[in-house]
């Protein structure tokens, strides 16, 4: 939530973000990651740009805090196509 509020406070977003809202919670968990549901209110057609800015800030926060993103393990040989 700090990342979202931080982006919303930036000069270029102050007029576009009407309500930061809340993190509704975990929407999905898989072997590739966790999907969080976040609710925000933006000016018309700015939601996608804001989402990209939030994603960028979250990645920066992960790096700053030493949180590594996992990589997909290689597929087992039985799942690979024949040569």
PDB file of C-alpha atoms in Angstrom:
ATOM      1  CA  UNK A   1       0.000   0.000   0.000  1.00  0.00           C
ATOM      2  CA  UNK A   2       2.966   2.307   0.584  1.00  0.00           C
ATOM      3  CA  UNK A   3       3.965   1.860  -3.067  1.00  0.00           C
ATOM      4  CA  UNK A   4       0.480   2.792  -4.282  1.00  0.00           C
ATOM      5  CA  UNK A   5       0.222   5.842  -2.039  1.00  0.00           C
ATOM      6  CA  UNK A   6       3.754   6.882  -3.021  1.00  0.00           C
ATOM      7  CA  UNK A   7       2.886   6.840  -6.719  1.00  0.00           C
ATOM      8  CA  UNK A   8      -0.398   8.682  -6.091  1.00  0.00           C
ATOM      9  CA  UNK A   9       1.523  11.484  -4.326  1.00  0.00           C
ATOM     10  CA  UNK A  10       3.819  12.062  -7.301  1.00  0.00           C
ATOM     11  CA  UNK A  11       3.231  15.352  -9.119  1.00  0.00           C
ATOM     12  CA  UNK A  12       2.168  13.699 -12.397  1.00  0.00           C
ATOM     13  CA  UNK A  13      -0.485  11.582 -10.624  1.00  0.00           C
ATOM     14  CA  UNK A  14      -2.019  13.984  -8.078  1.00  0.00           C
ATOM     15  CA  UNK A  15      -4.725  15.210 -10.432  1.00  0.00           C
ATOM     16  CA  UNK A  16      -5.377  11.781 -11.984  1.00  0.00           C
ATOM     17  CA  UNK A  17      -5.862   9.728  -8.811  1.00  0.00           C
ATOM     18  CA  UNK A  18      -9.179  10.420  -7.125  1.00  0.00           C
ATOM     19  CA  UNK A  19      -9.069   7.707  -4.440  1.00  0.00           C
ATOM     20  CA  UNK A  20      -6.253   5.331  -3.558  1.00  0.00           C
ATOM     21  CA  UNK A  21      -8.653   2.811  -2.034  1.00  0.00           C
ATOM     22  CA  UNK A  22      -7.459  -0.336  -0.342  1.00  0.00           C
ATOM     23  CA  UNK A  23      -5.810  -3.619  -0.996  1.00  0.00           C
ATOM     24  CA  UNK A  24      -8.790  -5.956  -1.078  1.00  0.00           C
ATOM     25  CA  UNK A  25      -6.576  -8.970  -0.489  1.00  0.00           C
ATOM     26  CA  UNK A  26      -4.966 -11.909  -2.201  1.00  0.00           C
ATOM     27  CA  UNK A  27      -6.849 -12.781  -5.374  1.00  0.00           C
ATOM     28  CA  UNK A  28      -4.759 -15.746  -6.515  1.00  0.00           C
ATOM     29  CA  UNK A  29      -1.681 -17.751  -5.558  1.00  0.00           C
ATOM     30  CA  UNK A  30       0.277 -19.918  -7.960  1.00  0.00           C
ATOM     31  CA  UNK A  31       3.790 -21.243  -8.462  1.00  0.00           C
ATOM     32  CA  UNK A  32       4.536 -18.098 -10.478  1.00  0.00           C
ATOM     33  CA  UNK A  33       3.386 -15.483  -7.969  1.00  0.00           C
ATOM     34  CA  UNK A  34       0.692 -13.872  -5.902  1.00  0.00           C
ATOM     35  CA  UNK A  35      -2.005 -11.643  -7.375  1.00  0.00           C
ATOM     36  CA  UNK A  36      -3.258  -8.852  -5.111  1.00  0.00           C
ATOM     37  CA  UNK A  37      -6.583  -7.124  -5.763  1.00  0.00           C
ATOM     38  CA  UNK A  38      -6.276  -3.345  -5.361  1.00  0.00           C
ATOM     39  CA  UNK A  39      -9.070  -0.833  -5.778  1.00  0.00           C
ATOM     40  CA  UNK A  40      -8.275   2.720  -6.893  1.00  0.00           C
ATOM     41  CA  UNK A  41     -10.235   5.473  -8.579  1.00  0.00           C
ATOM     42  CA  UNK A  42      -8.540   7.420 -11.367  1.00  0.00           C
ATOM     43  CA  UNK A  43      -9.473   9.994 -13.945  1.00  0.00           C
ATOM     44  CA  UNK A  44     -11.017   8.442 -17.074  1.00  0.00           C
ATOM     45  CA  UNK A  45      -8.590   6.366 -19.153  1.00  0.00           C
ATOM     46  CA  UNK A  46      -5.690   6.852 -16.713  1.00  0.00           C
ATOM     47  CA  UNK A  47      -6.169   3.549 -14.860  1.00  0.00           C
ATOM     48  CA  UNK A  48      -3.847   1.548 -17.120  1.00  0.00           C
ATOM     49  CA  UNK A  49      -1.010   4.069 -16.889  1.00  0.00           C
ATOM     50  CA  UNK A  50      -1.460   4.222 -13.122  1.00  0.00           C
ATOM     51  CA  UNK A  51      -1.373   0.420 -12.882  1.00  0.00           C
ATOM     52  CA  UNK A  52       1.916   0.342 -14.821  1.00  0.00           C
ATOM     53  CA  UNK A  53       3.374   3.022 -12.527  1.00  0.00           C
ATOM     54  CA  UNK A  54       2.318   1.006  -9.457  1.00  0.00           C
ATOM     55  CA  UNK A  55       3.828  -2.184 -10.897  1.00  0.00           C
ATOM     56  CA  UNK A  56       7.101  -0.357 -11.549  1.00  0.00           C
ATOM     57  CA  UNK A  57       7.169   1.038  -7.999  1.00  0.00           C
ATOM     58  CA  UNK A  58       6.425  -2.389  -6.476  1.00  0.00           C
ATOM     59  CA  UNK A  59       9.328  -3.905  -8.428  1.00  0.00           C
ATOM     60  CA  UNK A  60      11.601  -1.098  -7.165  1.00  0.00           C
ATOM     61  CA  UNK A  61      10.426  -1.716  -3.580  1.00  0.00           C
ATOM     62  CA  UNK A  62      11.158  -5.441  -3.942  1.00  0.00           C
ATOM     63  CA  UNK A  63      14.681  -4.684  -5.192  1.00  0.00           C
ATOM     64  CA  UNK A  64      15.296  -2.128  -2.404  1.00  0.00           C
ATOM     65  CA  UNK A  65      14.277  -4.706   0.192  1.00  0.00           C
ATOM     66  CA  UNK A  66      16.226  -7.606  -1.294  1.00  0.00           C
ATOM     67  CA  UNK A  67      13.133  -9.510  -2.416  1.00  0.00           C
ATOM     68  CA  UNK A  68      14.079 -11.600  -5.422  1.00  0.00           C
ATOM     69  CA  UNK A  69      11.504 -12.614  -7.963  1.00  0.00           C
ATOM     70  CA  UNK A  70      11.481 -16.318  -8.689  1.00  0.00           C
ATOM     71  CA  UNK A  71      12.063 -17.917 -12.024  1.00  0.00           C
ATOM     72  CA  UNK A  72      10.080 -20.747 -13.515  1.00  0.00           C
ATOM     73  CA  UNK A  73      11.899 -24.043 -13.083  1.00  0.00           C
ATOM     74  CA  UNK A  74      12.667 -25.942 -16.264  1.00  0.00           C
ATOM     75  CA  UNK A  75       9.976 -28.308 -17.488  1.00  0.00           C
ATOM     76  CA  UNK A  76      10.478 -31.992 -16.691  1.00  0.00           C
ATOM     77  CA  UNK A  77      11.708 -33.986 -19.715  1.00  0.00           C
ATOM     78  CA  UNK A  78       8.369 -35.765 -20.139  1.00  0.00           C
ATOM     79  CA  UNK A  79       6.701 -32.417 -20.870  1.00  0.00           C
ATOM     80  CA  UNK A  80       9.195 -31.311 -23.506  1.00  0.00           C
ATOM     81  CA  UNK A  81       8.325 -31.809 -27.188  1.00  0.00           C
ATOM     82  CA  UNK A  82      10.245 -34.536 -29.017  1.00  0.00           C
ATOM     83  CA  UNK A  83      13.293 -33.448 -31.003  1.00  0.00           C
TER      84      UNK A  83
END
